[in-house]
mmCIF file of C-alpha atoms in Angstrom:
data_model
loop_
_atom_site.group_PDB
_atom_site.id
_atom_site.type_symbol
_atom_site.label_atom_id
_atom_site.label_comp_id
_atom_site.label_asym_id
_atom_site.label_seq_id
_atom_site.Cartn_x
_atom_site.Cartn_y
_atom_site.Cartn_z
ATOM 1 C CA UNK A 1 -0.834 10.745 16.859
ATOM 2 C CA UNK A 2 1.901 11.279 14.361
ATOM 3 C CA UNK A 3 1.552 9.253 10.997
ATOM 4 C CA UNK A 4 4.619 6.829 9.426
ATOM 5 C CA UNK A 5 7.593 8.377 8.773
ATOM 6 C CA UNK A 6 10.894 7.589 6.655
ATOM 7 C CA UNK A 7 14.226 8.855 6.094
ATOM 8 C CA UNK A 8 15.671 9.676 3.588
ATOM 9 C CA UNK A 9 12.800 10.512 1.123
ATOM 10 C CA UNK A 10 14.664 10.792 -1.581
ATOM 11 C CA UNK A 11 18.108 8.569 -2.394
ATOM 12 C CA UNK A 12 20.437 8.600 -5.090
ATOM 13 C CA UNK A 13 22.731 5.637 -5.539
ATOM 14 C CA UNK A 14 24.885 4.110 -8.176
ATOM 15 C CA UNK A 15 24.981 0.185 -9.184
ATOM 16 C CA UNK A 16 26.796 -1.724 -6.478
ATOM 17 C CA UNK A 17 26.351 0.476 -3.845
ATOM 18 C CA UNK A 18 24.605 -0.370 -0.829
ATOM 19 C CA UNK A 19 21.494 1.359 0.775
ATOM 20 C CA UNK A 20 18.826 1.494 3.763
ATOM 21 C CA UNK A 21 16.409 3.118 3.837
ATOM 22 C CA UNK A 22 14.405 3.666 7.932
ATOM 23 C CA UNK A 23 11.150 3.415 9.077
ATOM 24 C CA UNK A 24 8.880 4.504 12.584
ATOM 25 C CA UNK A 25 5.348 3.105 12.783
ATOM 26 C CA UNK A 26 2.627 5.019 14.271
ATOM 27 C CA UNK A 27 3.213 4.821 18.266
ATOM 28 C CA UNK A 28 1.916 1.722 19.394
ATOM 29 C CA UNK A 29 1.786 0.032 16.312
ATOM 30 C CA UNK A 30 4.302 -3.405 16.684
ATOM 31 C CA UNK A 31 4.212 -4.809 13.167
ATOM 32 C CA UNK A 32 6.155 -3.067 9.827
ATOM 33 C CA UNK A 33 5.870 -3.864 6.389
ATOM 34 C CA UNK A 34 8.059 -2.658 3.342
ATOM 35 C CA UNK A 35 6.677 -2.588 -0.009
ATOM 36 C CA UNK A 36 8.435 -1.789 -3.254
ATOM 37 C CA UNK A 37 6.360 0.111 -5.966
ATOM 38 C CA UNK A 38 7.253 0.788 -10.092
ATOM 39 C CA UNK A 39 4.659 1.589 -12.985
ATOM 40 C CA UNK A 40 5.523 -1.791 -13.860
ATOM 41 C CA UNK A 41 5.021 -3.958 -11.352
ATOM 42 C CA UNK A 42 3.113 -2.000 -8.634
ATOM 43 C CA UNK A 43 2.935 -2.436 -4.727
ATOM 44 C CA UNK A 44 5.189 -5.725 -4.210
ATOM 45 C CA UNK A 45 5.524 -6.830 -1.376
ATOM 46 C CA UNK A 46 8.922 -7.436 0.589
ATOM 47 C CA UNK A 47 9.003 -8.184 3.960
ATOM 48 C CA UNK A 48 6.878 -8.186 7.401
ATOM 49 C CA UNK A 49 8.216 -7.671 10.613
ATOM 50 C CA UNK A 50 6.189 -7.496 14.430
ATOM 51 C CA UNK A 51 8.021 -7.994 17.223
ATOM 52 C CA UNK A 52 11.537 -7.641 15.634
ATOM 53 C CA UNK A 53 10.980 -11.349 13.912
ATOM 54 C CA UNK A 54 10.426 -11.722 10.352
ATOM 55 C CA UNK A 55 7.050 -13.020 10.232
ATOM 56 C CA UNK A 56 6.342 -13.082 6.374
ATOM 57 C CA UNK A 57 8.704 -12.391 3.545
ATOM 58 C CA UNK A 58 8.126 -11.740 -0.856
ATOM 59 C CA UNK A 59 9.314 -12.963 -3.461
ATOM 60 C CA UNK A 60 12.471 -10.930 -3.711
ATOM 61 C CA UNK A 61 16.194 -11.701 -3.637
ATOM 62 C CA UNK A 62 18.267 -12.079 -0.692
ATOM 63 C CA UNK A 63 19.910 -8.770 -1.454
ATOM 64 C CA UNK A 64 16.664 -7.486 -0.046
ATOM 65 C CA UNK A 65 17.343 -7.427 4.199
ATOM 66 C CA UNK A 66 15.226 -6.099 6.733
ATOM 67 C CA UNK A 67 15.089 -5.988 10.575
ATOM 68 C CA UNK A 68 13.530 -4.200 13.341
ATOM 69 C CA UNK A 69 14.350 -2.610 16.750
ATOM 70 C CA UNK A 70 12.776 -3.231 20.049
ATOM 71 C CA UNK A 71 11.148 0.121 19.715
ATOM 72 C CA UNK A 72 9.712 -1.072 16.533
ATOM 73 C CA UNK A 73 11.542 1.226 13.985
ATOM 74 C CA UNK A 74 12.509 -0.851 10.899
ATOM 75 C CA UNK A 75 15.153 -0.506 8.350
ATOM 76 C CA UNK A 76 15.588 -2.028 4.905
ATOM 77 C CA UNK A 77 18.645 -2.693 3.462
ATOM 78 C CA UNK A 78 19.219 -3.176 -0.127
ATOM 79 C CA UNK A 79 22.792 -4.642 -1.441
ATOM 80 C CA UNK A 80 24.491 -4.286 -4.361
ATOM 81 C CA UNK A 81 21.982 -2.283 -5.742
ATOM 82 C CA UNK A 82 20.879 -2.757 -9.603
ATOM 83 C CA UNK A 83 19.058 -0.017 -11.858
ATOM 84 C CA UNK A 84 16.023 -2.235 -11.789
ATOM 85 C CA UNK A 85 15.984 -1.525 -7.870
ATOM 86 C CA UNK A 86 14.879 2.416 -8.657
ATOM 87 C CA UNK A 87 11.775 2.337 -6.832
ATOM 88 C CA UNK A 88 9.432 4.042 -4.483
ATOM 89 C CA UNK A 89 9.932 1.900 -1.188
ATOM 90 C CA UNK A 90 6.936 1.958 0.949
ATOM 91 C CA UNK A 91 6.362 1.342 5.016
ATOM 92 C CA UNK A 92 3.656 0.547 6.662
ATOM 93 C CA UNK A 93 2.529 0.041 9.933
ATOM 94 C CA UNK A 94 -0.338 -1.726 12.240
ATOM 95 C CA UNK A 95 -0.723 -2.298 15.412
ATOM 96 C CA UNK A 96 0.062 -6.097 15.370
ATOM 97 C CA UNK A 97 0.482 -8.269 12.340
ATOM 98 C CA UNK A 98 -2.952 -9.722 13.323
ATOM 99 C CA UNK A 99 -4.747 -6.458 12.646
ATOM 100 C CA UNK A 100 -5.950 -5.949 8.967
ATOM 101 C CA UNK A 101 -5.561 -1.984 8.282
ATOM 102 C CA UNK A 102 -2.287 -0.934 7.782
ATOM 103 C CA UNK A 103 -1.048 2.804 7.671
ATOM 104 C CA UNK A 104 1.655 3.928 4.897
ATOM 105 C CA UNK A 105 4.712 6.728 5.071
ATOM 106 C CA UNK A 106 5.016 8.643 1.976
ATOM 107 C CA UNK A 107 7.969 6.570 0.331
ATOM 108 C CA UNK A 108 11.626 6.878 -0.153
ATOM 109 C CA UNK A 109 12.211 7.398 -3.582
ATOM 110 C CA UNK A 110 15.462 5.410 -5.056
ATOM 111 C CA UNK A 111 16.754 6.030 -8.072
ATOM 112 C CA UNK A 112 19.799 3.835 -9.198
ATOM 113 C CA UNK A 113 22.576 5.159 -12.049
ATOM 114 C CA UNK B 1 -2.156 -16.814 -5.100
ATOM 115 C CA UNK B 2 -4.899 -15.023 -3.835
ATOM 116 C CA UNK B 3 -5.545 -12.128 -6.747
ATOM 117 C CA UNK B 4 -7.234 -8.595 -6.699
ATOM 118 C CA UNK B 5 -8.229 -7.474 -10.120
ATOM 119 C CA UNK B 6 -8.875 -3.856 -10.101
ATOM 120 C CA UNK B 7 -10.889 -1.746 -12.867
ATOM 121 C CA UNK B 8 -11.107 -0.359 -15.043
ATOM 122 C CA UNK B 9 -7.184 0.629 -14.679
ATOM 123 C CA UNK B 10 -7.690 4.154 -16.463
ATOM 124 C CA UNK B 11 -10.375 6.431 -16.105
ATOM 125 C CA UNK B 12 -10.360 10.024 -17.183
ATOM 126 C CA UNK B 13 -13.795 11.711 -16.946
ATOM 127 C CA UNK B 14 -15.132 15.596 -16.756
ATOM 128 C CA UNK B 15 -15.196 17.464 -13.598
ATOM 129 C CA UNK B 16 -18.905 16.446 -12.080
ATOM 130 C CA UNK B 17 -18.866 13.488 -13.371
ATOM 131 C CA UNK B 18 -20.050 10.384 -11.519
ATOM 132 C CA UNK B 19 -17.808 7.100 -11.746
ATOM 133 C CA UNK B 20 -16.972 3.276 -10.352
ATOM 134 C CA UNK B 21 -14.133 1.442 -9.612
ATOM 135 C CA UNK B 22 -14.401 -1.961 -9.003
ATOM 136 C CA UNK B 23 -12.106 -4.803 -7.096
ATOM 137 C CA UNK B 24 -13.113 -8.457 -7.371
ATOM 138 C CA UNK B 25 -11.046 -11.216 -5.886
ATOM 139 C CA UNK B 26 -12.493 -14.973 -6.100
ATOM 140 C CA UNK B 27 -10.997 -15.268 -1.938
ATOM 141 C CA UNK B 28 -13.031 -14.598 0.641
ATOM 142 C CA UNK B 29 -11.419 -11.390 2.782
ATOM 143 C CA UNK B 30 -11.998 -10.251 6.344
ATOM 144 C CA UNK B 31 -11.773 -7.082 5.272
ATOM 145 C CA UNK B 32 -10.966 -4.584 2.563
ATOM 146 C CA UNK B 33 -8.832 -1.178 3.018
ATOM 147 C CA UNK B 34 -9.502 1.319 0.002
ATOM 148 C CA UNK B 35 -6.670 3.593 -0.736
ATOM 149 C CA UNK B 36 -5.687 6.934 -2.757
ATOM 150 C CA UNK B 37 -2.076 7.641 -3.939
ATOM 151 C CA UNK B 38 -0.658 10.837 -5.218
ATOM 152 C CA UNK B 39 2.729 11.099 -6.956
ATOM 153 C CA UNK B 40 5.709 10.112 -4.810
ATOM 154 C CA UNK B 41 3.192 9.546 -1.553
ATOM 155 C CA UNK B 42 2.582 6.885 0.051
ATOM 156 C CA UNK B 43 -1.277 5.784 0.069
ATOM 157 C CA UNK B 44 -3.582 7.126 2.143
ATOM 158 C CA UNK B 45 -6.206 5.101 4.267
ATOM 159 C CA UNK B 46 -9.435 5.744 2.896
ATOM 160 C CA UNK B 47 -12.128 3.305 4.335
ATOM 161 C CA UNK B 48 -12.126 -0.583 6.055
ATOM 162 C CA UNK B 49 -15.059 -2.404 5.164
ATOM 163 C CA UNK B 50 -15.229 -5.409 7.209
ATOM 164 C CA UNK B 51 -18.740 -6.781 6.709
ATOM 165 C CA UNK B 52 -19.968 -8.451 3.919
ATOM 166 C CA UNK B 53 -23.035 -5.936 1.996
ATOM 167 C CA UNK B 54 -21.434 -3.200 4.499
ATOM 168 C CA UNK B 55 -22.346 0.332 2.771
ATOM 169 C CA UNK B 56 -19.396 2.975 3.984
ATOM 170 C CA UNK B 57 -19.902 6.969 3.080
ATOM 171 C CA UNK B 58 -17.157 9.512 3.474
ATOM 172 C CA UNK B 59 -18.688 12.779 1.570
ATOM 173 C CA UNK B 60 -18.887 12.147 -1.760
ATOM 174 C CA UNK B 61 -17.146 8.962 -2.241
ATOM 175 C CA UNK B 62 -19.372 5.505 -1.142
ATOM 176 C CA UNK B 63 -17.652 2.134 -0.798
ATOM 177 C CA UNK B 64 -19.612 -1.314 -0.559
ATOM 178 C CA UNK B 65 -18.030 -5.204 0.736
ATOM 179 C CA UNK B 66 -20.139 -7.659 -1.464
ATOM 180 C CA UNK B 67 -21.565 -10.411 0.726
ATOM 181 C CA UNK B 68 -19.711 -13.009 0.267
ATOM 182 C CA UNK B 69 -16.483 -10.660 1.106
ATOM 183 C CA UNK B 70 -14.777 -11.121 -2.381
ATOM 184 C CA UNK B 71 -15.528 -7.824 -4.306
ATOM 185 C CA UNK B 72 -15.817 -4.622 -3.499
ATOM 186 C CA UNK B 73 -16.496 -1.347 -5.572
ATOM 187 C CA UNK B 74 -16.099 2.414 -4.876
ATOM 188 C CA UNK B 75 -18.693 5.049 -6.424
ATOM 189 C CA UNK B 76 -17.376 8.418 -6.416
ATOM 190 C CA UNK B 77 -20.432 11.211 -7.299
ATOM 191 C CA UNK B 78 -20.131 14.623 -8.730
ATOM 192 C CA UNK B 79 -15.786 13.879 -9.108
ATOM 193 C CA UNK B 80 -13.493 17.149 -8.870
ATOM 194 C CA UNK B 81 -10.133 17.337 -9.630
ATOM 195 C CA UNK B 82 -8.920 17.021 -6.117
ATOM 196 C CA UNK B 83 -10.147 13.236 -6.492
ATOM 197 C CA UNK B 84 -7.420 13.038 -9.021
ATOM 198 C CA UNK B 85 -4.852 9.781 -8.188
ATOM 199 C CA UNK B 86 -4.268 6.417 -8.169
ATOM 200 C CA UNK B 87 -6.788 4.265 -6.161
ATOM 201 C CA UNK B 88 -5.475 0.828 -4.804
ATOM 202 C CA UNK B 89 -7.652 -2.062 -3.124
ATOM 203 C CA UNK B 90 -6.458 -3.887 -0.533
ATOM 204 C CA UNK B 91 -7.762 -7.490 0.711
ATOM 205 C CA UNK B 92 -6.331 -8.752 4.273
ATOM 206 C CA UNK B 93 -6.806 -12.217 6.101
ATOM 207 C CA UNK B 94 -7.066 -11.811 9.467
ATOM 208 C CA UNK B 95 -4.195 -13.783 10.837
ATOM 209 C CA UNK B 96 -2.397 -14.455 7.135
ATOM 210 C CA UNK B 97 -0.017 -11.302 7.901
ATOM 211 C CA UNK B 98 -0.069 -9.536 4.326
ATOM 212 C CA UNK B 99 -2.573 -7.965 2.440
ATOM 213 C CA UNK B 100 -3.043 -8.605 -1.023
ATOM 214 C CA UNK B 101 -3.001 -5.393 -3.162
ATOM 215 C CA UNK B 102 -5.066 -4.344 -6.677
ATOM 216 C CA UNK B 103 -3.055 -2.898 -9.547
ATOM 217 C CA UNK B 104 -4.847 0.189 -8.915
ATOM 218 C CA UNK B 105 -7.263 2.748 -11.026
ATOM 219 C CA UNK B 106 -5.548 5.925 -12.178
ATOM 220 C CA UNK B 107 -7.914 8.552 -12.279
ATOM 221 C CA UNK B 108 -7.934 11.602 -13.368
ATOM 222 C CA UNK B 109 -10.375 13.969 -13.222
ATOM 223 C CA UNK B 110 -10.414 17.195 -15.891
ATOM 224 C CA UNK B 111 -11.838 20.825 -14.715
#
């Protein structure tokens, strides 16, 4: 079964641009998560999606968007991007947002001028 | 806030080596997901533990659930430099919809 994957993996943008970044879970797997990882600050956690409803959500500003299809793919969308957005943004998927174990893609890796 | 404190947060030791990370919480979990990281990768699933004094081997790496489900360690024996990366913890509530993550243990393991 194919592992998590996202597009691009690698994204250069400049301050007040706009970005999103996709996501497709494992097949079968209904519920997505996004995660946003610096030295800093480590994994934090965005946003949770199952079923194409929001179902849990960080502490992160509403430039920070999400949604997902009715084939499951997510996408995360990230306005008026700021140099303290440069990130790697991490997916993960399980098979519903009641199961505990949840598979990761390798990142997209954002890097803000 | 439930918390995962992870350590110790550094560890660089000699190939062959034996060494333990820890990650205590003071919630109860359902489970616990170990994970390693490499540079730019995403983590990779190492081991669920789901029951508390549950003893998990995968070759040379052993993971343990304390019983009351709020700590959990991993013992690595005889370490090579392959086991070199960044080791996260991960505590889920069945039914809370987000895990709660560790800071993580860099490791790094010299031939």
């Amino acid at each position: 079964k194919a592992g998590v994957t996202q597009t691009p993996r690698y994204l250069i943008k400049t301050r007040g641009q706009q970005v999103t970044l996709s996501c497709s879970p494992i097949s079968g797997h209904r519920s997505v998560s996004w995660y946003q990882q610096t030295p800093g600050q480590g994994l934090q956690f965005l946003f949770e999606y199952f079923s194409e409803t929001q179902r849990n959500k960080g502490n992160f500003p509403g430039r920070f968007s999400g949604r997902q299809f009715s084939n499951s793919r997510s996408e995360m969308n990230v306005s008026t991007l700021e140099l303290g957005d440069s990130a790697l943004y991490l997916c993960a998927s399980r098979e519903t947002t009641f199961t505990d174990t949840q598979y990761f893609g390798p990142g997209t890796r954002l890097t803000v001028l | 806030t439930q918390l995962l404190e992870q350590s110790p947060q550094f560890l660089s030791i000699q190939e062959g080596e034996n060494l333990t990370v820890y990650c205590n919480s003071s919630s109860v979990f359902s489970s616990l997901q170990w994970y390693r990281q490499e540079p730019g990768e995403g983590p990779v699933l190492l081991v669920t533990v789901v029951t508390g004094g549950e003893v998990k081997k995968l070759k040379r790496l052993t993971f343990q659930f304390g019983d009351a489900r709020k700590d959990s360690s991993l013992h690595i024996t005889a370490a090579q430099p392959g086991d070199t990366g960044l080791y996260l913890c991960a505590g889920a509530r069945t039914n809370a919809g987000k895990s709660t993550f560790g800071d993580g243990t860099t490791l790094t393991v010299k031939p």
